[in-house]
Structure formats: structure tokens, C-alpha cells
Coordinates of C-alpha atoms and ligand atoms in Angstrom, one line a residue:
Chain I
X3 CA -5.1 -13.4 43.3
X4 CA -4.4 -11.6 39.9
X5 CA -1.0 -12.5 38.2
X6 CA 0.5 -9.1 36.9
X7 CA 2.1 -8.8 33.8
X8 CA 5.5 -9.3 33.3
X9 CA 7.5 -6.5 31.8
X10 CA 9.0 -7.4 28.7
X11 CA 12.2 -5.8 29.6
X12 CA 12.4 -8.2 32.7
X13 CA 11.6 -11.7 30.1
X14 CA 14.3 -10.1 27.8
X15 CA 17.4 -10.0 31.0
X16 CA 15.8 -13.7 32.4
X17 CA 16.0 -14.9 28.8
X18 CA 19.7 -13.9 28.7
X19 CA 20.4 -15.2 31.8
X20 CA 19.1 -18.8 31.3
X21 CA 21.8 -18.4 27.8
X22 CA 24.1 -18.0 30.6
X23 CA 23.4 -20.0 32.7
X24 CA 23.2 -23.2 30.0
X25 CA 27.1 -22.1 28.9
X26 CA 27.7 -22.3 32.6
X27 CA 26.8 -25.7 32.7
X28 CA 28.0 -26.8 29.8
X29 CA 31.2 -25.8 30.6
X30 CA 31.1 -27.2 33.9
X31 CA 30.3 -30.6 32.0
X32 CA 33.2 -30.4 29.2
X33 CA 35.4 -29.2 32.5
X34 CA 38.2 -28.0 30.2
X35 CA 39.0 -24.2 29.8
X36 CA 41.0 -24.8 26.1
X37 CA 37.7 -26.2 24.6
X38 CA 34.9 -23.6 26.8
X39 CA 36.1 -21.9 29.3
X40 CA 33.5 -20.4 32.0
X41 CA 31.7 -17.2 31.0
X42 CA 34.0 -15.4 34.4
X43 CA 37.1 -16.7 32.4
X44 CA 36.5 -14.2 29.8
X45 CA 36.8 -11.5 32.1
X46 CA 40.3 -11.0 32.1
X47 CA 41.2 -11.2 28.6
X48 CA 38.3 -9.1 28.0
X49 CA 39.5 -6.6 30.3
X50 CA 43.1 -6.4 28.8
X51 CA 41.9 -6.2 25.1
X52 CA 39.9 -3.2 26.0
X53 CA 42.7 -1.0 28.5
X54 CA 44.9 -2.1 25.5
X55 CA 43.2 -0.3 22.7
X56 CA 43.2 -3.5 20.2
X57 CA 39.0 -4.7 20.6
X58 CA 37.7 -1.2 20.3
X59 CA 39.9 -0.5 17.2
X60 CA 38.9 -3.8 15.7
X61 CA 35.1 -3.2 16.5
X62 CA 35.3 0.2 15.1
X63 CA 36.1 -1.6 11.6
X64 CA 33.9 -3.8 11.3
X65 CA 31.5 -1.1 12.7
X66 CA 31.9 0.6 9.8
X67 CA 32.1 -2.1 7.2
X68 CA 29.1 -2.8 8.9
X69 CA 27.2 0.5 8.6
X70 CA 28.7 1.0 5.0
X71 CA 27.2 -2.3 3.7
X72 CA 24.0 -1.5 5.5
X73 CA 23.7 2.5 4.3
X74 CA 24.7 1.1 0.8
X75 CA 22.4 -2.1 0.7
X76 CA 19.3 -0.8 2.2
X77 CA 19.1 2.3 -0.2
X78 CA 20.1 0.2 -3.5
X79 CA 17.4 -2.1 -2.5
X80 CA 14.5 0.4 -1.3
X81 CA 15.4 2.0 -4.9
X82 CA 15.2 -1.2 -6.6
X83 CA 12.4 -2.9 -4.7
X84 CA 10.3 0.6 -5.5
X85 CA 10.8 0.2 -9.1
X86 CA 10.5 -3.7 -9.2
X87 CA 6.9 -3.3 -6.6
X88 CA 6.1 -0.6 -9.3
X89 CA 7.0 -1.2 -12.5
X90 CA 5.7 -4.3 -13.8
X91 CA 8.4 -4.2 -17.0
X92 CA 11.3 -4.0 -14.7
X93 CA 10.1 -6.8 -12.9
X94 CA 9.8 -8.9 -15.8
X95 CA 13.3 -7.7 -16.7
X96 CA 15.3 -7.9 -13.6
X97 CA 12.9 -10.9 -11.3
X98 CA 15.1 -13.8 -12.4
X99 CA 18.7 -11.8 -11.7
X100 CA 16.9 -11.1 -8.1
X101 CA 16.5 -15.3 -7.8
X102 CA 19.8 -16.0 -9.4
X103 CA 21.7 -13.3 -6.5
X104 CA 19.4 -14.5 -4.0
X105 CA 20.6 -18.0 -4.2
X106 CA 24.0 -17.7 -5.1
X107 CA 26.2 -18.1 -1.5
X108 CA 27.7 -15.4 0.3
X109 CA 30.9 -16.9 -0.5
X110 CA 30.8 -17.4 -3.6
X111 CA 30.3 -13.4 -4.2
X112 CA 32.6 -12.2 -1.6
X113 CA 35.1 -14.6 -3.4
X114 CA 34.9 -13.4 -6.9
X115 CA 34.8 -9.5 -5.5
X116 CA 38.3 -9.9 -3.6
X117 CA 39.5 -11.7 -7.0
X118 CA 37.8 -9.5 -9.7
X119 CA 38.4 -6.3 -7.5
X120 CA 41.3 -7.3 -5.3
X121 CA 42.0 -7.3 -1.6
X122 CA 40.8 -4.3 -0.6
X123 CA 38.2 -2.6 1.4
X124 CA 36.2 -1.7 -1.8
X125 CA 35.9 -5.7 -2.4
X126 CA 34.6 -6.1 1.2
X127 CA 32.0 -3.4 1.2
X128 CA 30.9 -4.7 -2.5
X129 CA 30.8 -8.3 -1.6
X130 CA 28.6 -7.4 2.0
X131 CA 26.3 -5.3 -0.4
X132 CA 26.0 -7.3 -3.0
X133 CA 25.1 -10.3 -0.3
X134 CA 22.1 -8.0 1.3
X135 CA 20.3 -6.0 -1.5
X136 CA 18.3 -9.3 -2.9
X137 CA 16.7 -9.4 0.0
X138 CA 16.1 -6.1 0.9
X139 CA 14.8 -5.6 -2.6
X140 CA 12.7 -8.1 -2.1
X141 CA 10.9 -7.0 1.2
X142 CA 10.4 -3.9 -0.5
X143 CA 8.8 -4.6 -3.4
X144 CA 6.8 -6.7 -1.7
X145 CA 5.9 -3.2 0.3
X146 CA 5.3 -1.2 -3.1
X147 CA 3.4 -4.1 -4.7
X148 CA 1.1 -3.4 -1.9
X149 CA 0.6 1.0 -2.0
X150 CA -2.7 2.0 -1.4
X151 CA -3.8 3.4 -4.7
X152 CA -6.8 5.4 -3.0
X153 CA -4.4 7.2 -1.4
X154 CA -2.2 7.7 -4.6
X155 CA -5.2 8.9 -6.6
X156 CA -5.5 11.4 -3.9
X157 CA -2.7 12.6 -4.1
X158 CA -2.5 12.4 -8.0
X159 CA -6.0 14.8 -7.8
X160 CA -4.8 17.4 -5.3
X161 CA -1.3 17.8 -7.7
X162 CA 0.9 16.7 -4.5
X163 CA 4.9 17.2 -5.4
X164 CA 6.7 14.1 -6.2
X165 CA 9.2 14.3 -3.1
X166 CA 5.9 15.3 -1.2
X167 CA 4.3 12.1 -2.0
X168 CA 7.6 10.3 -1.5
X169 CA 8.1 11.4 1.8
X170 CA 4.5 11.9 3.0
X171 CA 2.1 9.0 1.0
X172 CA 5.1 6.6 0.1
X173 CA 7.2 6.0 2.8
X174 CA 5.1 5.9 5.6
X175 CA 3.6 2.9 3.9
X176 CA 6.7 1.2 3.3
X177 CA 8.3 1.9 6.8
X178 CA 7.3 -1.4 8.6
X179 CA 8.9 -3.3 5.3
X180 CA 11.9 -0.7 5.7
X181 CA 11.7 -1.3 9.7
X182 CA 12.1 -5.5 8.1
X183 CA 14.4 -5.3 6.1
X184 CA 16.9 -3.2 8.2
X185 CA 16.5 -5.5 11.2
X186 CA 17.0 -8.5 9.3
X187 CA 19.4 -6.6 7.4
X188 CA 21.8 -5.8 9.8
X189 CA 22.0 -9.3 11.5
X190 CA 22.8 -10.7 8.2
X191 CA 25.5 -8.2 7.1
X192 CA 27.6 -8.3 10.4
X193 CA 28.0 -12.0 10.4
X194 CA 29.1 -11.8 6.1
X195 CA 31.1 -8.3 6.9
X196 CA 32.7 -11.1 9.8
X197 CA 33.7 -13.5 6.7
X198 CA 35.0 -11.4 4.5
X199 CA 37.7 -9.7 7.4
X200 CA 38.1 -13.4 8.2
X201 CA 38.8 -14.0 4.3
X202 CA 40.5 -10.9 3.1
X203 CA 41.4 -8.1 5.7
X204 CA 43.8 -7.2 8.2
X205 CA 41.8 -5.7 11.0
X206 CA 37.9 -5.9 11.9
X207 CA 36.4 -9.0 14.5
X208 CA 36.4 -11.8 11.2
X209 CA 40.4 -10.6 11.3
X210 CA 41.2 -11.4 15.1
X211 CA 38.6 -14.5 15.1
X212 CA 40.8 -16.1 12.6
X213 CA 43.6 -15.0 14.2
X214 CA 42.7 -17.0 17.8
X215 CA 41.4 -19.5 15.8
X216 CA 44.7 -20.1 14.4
X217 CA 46.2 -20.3 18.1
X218 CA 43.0 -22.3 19.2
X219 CA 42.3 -19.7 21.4
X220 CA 38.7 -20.5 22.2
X221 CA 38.0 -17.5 25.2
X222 CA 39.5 -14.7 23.1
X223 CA 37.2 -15.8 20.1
X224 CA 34.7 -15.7 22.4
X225 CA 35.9 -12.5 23.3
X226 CA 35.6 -10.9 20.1
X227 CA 32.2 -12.8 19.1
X228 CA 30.4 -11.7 22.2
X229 CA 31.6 -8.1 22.4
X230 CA 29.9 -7.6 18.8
X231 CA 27.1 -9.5 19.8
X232 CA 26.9 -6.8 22.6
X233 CA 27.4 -3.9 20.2
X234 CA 24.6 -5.4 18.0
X235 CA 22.1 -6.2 20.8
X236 CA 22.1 -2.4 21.7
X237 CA 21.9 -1.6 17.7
X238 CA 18.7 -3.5 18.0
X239 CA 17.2 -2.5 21.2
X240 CA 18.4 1.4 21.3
X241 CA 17.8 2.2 17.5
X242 CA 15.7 -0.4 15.5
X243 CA 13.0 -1.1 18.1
X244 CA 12.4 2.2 19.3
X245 CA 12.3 3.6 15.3
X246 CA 9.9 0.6 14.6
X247 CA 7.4 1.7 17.5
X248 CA 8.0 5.2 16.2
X249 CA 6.7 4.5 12.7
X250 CA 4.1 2.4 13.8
X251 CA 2.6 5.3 16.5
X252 CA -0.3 6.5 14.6
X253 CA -1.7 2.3 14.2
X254 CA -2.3 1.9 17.9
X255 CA -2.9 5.8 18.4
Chain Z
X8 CA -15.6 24.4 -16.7
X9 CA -16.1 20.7 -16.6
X10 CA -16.9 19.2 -20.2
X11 CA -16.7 15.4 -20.5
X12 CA -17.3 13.2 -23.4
X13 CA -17.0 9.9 -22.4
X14 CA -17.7 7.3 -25.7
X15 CA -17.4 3.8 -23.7
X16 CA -15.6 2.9 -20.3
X17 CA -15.3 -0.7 -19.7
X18 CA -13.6 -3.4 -16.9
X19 CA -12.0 -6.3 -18.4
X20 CA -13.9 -6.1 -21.6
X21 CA -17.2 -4.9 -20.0
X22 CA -18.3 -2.0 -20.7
X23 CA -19.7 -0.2 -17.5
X24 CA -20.2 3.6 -19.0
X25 CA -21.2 4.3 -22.5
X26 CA -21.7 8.0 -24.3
X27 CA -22.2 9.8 -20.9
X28 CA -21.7 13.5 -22.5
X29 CA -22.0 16.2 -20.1
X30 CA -20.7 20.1 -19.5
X31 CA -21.0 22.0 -16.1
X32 CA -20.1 25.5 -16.5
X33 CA -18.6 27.6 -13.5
X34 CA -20.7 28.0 -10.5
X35 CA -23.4 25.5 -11.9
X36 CA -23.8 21.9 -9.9
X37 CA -24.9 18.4 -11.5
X38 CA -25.8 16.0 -9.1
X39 CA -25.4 12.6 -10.5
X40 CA -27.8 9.8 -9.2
X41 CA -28.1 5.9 -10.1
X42 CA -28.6 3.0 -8.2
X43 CA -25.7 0.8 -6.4
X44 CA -23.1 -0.4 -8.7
X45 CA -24.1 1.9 -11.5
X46 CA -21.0 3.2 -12.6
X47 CA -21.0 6.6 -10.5
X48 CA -17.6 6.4 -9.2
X49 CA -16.1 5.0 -11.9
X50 CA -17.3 8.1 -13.8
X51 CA -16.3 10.8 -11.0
X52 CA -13.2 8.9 -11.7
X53 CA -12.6 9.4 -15.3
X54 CA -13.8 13.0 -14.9
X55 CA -11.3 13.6 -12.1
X56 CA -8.4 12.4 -14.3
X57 CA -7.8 9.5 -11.8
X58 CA -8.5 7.0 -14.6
X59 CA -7.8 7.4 -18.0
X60 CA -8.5 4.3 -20.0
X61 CA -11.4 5.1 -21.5
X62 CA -12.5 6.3 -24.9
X63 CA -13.5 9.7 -24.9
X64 CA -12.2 13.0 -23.8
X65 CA -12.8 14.9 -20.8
X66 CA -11.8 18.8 -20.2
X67 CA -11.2 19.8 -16.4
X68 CA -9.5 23.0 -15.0
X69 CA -6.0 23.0 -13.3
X70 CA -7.4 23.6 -9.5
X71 CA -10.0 20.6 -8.9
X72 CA -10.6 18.9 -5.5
X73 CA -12.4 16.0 -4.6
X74 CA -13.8 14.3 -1.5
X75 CA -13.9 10.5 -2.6
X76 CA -16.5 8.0 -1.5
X77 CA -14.1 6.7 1.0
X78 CA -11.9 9.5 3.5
X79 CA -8.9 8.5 2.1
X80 CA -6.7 10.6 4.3
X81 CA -3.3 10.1 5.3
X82 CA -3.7 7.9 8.6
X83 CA -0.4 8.8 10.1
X84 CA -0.8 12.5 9.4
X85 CA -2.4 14.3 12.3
X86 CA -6.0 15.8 11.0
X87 CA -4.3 19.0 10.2
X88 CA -1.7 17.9 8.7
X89 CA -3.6 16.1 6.3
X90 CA -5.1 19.8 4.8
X91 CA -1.1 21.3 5.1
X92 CA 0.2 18.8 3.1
X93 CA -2.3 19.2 0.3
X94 CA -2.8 22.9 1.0
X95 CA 0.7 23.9 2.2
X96 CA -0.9 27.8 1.7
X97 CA -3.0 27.0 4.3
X98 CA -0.7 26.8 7.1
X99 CA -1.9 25.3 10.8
X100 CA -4.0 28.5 11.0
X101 CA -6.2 27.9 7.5
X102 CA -6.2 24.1 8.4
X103 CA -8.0 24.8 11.9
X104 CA -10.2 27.3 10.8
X105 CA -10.9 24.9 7.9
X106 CA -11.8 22.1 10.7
X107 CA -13.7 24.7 12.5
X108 CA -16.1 25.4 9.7
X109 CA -17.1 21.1 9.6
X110 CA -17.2 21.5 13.0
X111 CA -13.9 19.3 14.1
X112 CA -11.3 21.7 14.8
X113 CA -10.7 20.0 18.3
X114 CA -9.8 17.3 16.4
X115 CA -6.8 18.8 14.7
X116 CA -4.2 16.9 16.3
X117 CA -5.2 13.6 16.6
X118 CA -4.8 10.8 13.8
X119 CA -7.5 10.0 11.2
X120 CA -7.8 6.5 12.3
X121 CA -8.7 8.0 16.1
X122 CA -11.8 10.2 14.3
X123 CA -15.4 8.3 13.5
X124 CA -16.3 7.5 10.0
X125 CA -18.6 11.0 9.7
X126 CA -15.7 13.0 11.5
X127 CA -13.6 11.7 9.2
X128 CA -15.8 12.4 6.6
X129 CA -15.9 16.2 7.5
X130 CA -11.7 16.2 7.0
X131 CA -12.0 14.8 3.7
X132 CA -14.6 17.6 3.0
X133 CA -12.9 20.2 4.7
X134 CA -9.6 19.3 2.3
X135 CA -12.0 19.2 -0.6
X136 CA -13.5 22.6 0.2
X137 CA -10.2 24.6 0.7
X138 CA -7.6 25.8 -1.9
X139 CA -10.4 27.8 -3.6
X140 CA -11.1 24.7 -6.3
X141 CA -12.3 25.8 -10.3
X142 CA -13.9 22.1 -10.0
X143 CA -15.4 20.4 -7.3
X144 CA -16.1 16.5 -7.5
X145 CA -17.9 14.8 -4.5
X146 CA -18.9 11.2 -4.2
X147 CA -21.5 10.7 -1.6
X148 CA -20.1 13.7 0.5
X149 CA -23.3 13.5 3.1
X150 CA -23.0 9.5 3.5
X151 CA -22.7 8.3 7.1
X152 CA -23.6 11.8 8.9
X153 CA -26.9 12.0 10.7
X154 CA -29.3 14.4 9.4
X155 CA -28.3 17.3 11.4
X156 CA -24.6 17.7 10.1
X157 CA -25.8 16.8 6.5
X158 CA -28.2 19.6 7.1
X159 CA -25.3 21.5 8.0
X160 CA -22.6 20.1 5.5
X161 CA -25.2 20.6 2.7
X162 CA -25.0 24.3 3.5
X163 CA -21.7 24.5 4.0
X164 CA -20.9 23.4 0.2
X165 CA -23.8 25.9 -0.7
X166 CA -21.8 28.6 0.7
X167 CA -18.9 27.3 -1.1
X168 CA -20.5 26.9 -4.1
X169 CA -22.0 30.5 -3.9
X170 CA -18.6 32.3 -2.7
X171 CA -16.0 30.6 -4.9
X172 CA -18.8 29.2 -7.5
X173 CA -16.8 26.0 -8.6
X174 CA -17.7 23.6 -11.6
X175 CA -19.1 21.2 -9.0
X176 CA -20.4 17.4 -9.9
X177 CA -21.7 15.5 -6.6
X178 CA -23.0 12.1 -6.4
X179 CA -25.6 10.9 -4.4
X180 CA -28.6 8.7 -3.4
X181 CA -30.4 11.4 -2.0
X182 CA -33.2 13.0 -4.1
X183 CA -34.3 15.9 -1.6
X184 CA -30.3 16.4 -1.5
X185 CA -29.9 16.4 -5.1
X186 CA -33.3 18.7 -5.5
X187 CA -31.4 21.3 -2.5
X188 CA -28.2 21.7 -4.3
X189 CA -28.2 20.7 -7.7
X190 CA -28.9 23.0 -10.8
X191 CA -28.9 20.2 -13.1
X192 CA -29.7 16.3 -12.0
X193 CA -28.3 13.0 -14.5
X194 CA -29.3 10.2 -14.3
X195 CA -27.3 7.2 -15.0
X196 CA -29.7 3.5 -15.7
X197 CA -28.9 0.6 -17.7
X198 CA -25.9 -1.7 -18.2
X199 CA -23.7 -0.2 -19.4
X200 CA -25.0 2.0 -17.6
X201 CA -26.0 5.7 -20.3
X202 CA -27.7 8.6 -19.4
X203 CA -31.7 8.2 -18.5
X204 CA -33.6 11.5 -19.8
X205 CA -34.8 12.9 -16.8
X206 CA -38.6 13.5 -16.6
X207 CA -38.9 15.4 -13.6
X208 CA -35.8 18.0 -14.9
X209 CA -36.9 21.8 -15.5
Ligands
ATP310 N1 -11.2 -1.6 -10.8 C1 -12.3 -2.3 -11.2 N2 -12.1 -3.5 -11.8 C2 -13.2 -4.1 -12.3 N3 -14.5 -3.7 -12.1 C3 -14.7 -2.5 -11.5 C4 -13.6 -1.8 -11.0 N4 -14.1 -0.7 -10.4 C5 -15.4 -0.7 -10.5 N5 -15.8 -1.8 -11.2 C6 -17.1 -2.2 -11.5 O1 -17.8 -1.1 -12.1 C7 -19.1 -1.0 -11.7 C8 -19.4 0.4 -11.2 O2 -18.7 0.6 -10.0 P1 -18.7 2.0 -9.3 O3 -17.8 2.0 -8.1 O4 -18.5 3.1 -10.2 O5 -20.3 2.0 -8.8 P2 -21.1 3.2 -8.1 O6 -22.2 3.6 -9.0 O7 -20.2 4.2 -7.6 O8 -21.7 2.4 -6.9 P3 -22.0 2.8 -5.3 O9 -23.3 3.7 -5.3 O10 -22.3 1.5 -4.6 O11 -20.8 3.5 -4.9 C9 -19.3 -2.1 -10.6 O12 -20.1 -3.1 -11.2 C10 -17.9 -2.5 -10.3 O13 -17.9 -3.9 -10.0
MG311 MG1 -19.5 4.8 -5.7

């Protein structure tokens, strides 16, 4: 008997389901709905946060913090990872600021912005930024440190255009370090973008999480933790997988 | 015209060429021959303007193509995209006619990587050959194809040679090769490696 395959897509729901299934139990075990309530709990609330306008408004700011923080981040770091992979000087120059903001905590930088810039949405984006570009910067140099330099003395000999070569020798090269740094990328900046609402802002998920967590109200944090989960699973699975396979067509081709 | 003067060429404090003075006038071809390891690419190199760190001077024209010892094609470029991009004139139409004349055109739209080494070969040559070059550097052009298509490569670049008449340089380790194409043959010997005066040349 020969065992097929099982299809990824069918590991990825069983996987879930066993998540599910271990909060199912360990909410039958701590048998109180104030500390974790069952998963069919959440229904309701769910239900009447949607039909009443406030979780999609909420998840539509911290969207866009979100996909600010990421637009902003990932092109400040491809431009500063190119230089850095590139330029040997500029690496010299700017290697130990990269260790120094790679080290220091997300808090500490998205507490100074609020104080040096105030409380204001500027503050968030800049602190969220700030928190992501030392890595992304660093993926990517680690993709420019490694350009083929056949393929740029080809193009250096047939006189290619420099946004030519950008787009067509360049970037293919660097897309699977792009493809890494976005997906780690945006898993990192939703959960800071969720601290600095919590810290400094009036609306967004971080907002209402502190505001249940104020109340104790464990189901409607739950509420608001697992419908951006949600949002960010189908980020993942609709957009970043299916660009990754995209960019990486012509390897198994 | 191609007119190099190249004093001393070295690697980490080794020198690997050393007064290698040459000049290939329009339409003429130089084939350059020398054992493994010589110094032959490093040279096409230098002449092609991909390296300059070398003491000397070197004089090329402003159109100069070159099929390097390696494809070195865009792997996730389709076949013909990889001539449009460095031909945009071309357009699809030039790029498949190009293909058809090395003999791959129903290759055109499949990725480099999904081509063998000598179909690959023929791209690289078939981008070297278009855009009407003034200077035409080859490095081993014929390598890895079976006597048939070198046969038929080799008289492909004659016809090139004879319609557009390039400044063309070509390396090889053929001799009959070299004797078919070349109006001039250098020799490179020695390390670092100079120019060997040539016994059999006419
Ligand atoms: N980037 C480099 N750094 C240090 N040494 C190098 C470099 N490139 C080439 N060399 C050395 O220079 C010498 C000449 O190399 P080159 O590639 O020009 O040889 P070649 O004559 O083309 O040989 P082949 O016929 O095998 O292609 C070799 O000894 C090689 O080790
Ligand atoms: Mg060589």
C-alpha cells in the first residue's frame, strides 16, 4: 500500500486545530470563564463587536500603522542594507549604529519617540520604524554582500541603465532576502505597532487590549488578539507566500 | 579599434600579466592562446573595462560585447528576455531571429537554468553577436559544444566578423580554431605570464 502525500494545505487546518483543541482542554481544566473562557465563548462578543462597528474600526488602525511602519521600514532598510552590502566605507561608518539600534529594546525607542516627538501618530509610526529597519538592513546587506559580480560585469560591459540593472540584475537577487525580511518584518511590527497603541494611542487593537485588560476582561482580549492574528495569517498565506513562490519560479523552473 | 598597453597586472601583490602590448584594428581578429591558468581571462578582463586595476592603458570603442567564459545570463529572465534587456532595439522579433541563427530559437521562452551548458552557451553568443558590436571579446566561445555546432558557431562569428567586421579578440585552446579565424595569434607563456614570440606566425 503506498501512503500518499499529505497536502500541505490539509497539515496547515490539522495544525490549527490541535491549537484548538489544546485551549479547549485547557480551559476545560482551569473550568473558569473570567481566567479562559472556551474558544465558543468568544463567539458572542465577537459577533457584537463586529455588527457594532468598533473591531473593524480598531483593526483598520492598527492596519495601517501596520502597513505604514512596514512600507516605511522595509524601503529605509533595502536602501540602507544596499549601501551598507555595497559600500564597504559606509559599513565601516554606520556597522556599530546598526548593533547599537539592534539591541536597544523596542521600548525603550518607542518611549523616547512619544517623549521627544509627543503623543501622536508621527511618534508611533517613527518608533515601529525605527524598531524594524536594523533588521531589515541587516537581511539585506547580507543579500548585497552576496551580488553576483559575473553578472554585474555583464551588465557593466553591455552599458545596461542603472534602473535597468536595478530592477532586472539587482533585485531579483535580493528578492528571497526581501521575501525574509518582509515576512519576519511584518510579524515583528504588528506585535510593537500593538505596544505603542497600548502605550500612547486612543484607537488601534494595543488601545482596546489595554482597555479589557483594565476590566480583566480576558474573552474580549482574546477577541481582539485573535481577530488580528486572523488578519495576519491571511497577510501571510494570501500575499507573502504566494509573492515568495513567485520570485522564486525560475529556481525550480 | 582595440589598442591595449598593459605594463603589469597583478593579484595580491602577484603579478599575473606583464607588458602585454597589443592593437587589433577594425575587422582584424587576434586569437589569444596559453595554457590553463595563464592569465587569459584576466586579460579579456582588463581589455573589456571590467577590471581596472592595472598599470597600463587600454583604448576600446563605445559598442563592445562579450561572451564570457561562463553564460552568465540572467537566470530568471526567459532566454529572450535576456537579449531585450541588453538589446532593448532588438525587440522579441530580433531576439528570436537572434536564437534562430545559434540554432535555439525554440528555446526562447524558457529560463536559462532549464537550457544545457552548450545551449546556454549559444545565448550568451547570440547576446554577444547582436547590437552590431565595434569590438568583440570572446573567452572560449566554442567550449562545451560538440564539433558539429563549433563547426557551425565558428562560422557563424566568421559571418559576423565579415558583415559587421568588429575589432574582435577570442580566446581559446584550440589551434585549428585559432588557425580558422584568427588574422593574428598571441601567445601568452611564463609567470607572469608576457607575450611568447610566435614562430609559426606569418
Ligand atoms: N580575483 C582574483 N583574485 C586572485 N587571483 C586571481 C583572480 N582572478 C584570477 N586570479 C589568478 O590569475 C591567474 C589567471 O587567471 P585567469 O582566469 O585569467 O586564467 P585563464 O588563462 O583564463 O585560465 P583558463 O584557461 O583556465 O580559463 C590564475 O592563477 C588565477 O588564480
Ligand atoms: Mg579563462
Amino acid at each position: 500500500m503506498t501512503k500518499a502525500p499529505i497536502h500541505p494545505a490539509t497539515i496547515r487546518i490539522l495544525s490549527l486545530t490541535a491549537l484548538l483543541g489544546l485551549w479547549i482542554i485547557a480551559a476545560a481544566i482551569s473550568a473558569d470563564a473570567t481566567i479562559l473562557p472556551q474558544p465558543w465563548a468568544l463567539i458572542g462578543p465577537f459577533w457584537k463587536a463586529i455588527q457594532s462597528g468598533t473591531l473593524p474600526w480598531h483593526l483598520w488602525m492598527t492596519l495601517t500603522r501596520v502597513l505604514w511602519a512596514f512600507i516605511l521600514a522595509m524601503s529605509l532598510g533595502l536602501l540602507l542594507g544596499l549601501a551598507m552590502g555595497r559600500l564597504p566605507a559606509v559599513d565601516r561608518w554606520l556597522d556599530p549604529w546598526l548593533v547599537v539600534f539592534l539591541n536597544l529594546p523596542a521600548l525603550v525607542l518607542i518611549v523616547l519617540c512619544y517623549l521627544w516627538i509627543g503623543l501622536n501618530e508621527t511618534a508611533a509610526i517613527a518608533a515601529v520604524t525605527l524598531n524594524k529597519i536594523p533588521s531589515v538592513t541587516t537581511i539585506i546587506r547580507e543579500g548585497a554582500r552576496a551580488l553576483d559580480p559575473g553578472l554585474a560585469a555583464m551588465a557593466a560591459v553591455f552599458r545596461m541603465p542603472p534602473l535597468r540593472r536595478l530592477r532586472h540584475v539587482v533585485l531579483p537577487q535580493l528578492a528571497p532576502f526581501i521575501a525574509a525580511a518582509a515576512r519576519s518584518g511584518i510579524a515583528v511590527i504588528w506585535k510593537i505597532v500593538l505596544v505603542v497603541e497600548f502605550l500612547g494611542r486612543s484607537n488601534g487593537i494595543g488601545f482596546q487590549i489595554h482597555l479589557y485588560f483594565q476590566q480583566f476582561d480576558v474573552a474580549m482580549v482574546l477577541v481582539y488578539a485573535l481577530s488580528f492574528i486572523a488578519v495576519m495569517l491571511c497577510v501571510e498565506w494570501l500575499i507573502l507566500q504566494p509573492f515568495e513562490s513567485r520570485v522564486r519560479r525560475w529556481r525550480g523552473a | 579599434m582595440i589598442e591595449a598597453d598593459i605594463r603589469v597586472k597583478s593579484f595580491g601583490g602577484a603579478p599575473v600579466l606583464r607588458d602585454i602590448r597589443f592593437r587589433v584594428a577594425t575587422g582584424e581578429v587576434l586569437a589569444i592562446l596559453g595554457p590553463s591558468g595563464i592569465g587569459k581571462s584576466t586579460l579579456l578582463r582588463i581589455v573589456a573595462g571590467i577590471d581596472s586595476a592595472f598599470e597600463g592603458t587600454v583604448a576600446r570603442p563605445e559598442r563592445l560585447s562579450m561572451a564570457f567564459q561562463e553564460p552568465t545570463l540572467l537566470p530568471w529572465r526567459t532566454v529572450a528576455e535576456n537579449l531585450t534587456l541588453v538589446h532593448p532595439s532588438l525587440g522579441r522579433e530580433g531576439a528570436v531571429a537572434a536564437l534562430a541563427r545559434v540554432g535555439i530559437e525554440d528555446r526562447a521562452d524558457l529560463f536559462p537554468r532549464q537550457l544545457s551548458l552548450g545551449q546556454q552557451r549559444r545565448v550568451a553568443l547570440a547576446r554577444a553577436f547582436a547590437g552590431d558590436p565595434e569590438a568583440l571579446i570572446l573567452d572560449e566561445p566554442f567550449a562545451s559544444l560538440d564539433p558539429a555546432t563549433a563547426d557551425e558557431m565558428l562560422a557563424l562569428t566568421e559571418g559576423l566578423i565579415a558583415g559587421s567586421r568588429p575589432a574582435t579578440i577570442f580566446v581559446t585552446h584550440s589551434e585549428p580554431e585559432a588557425a580558422r579565424l584568427a588574422t593574428r595569434i598571441l601567445r601568452l607563456g611564463g609567470r607572469p605570464a608576457t607575450i611568447r614570440p610566435d614562430k609559426e606566425a606569418g
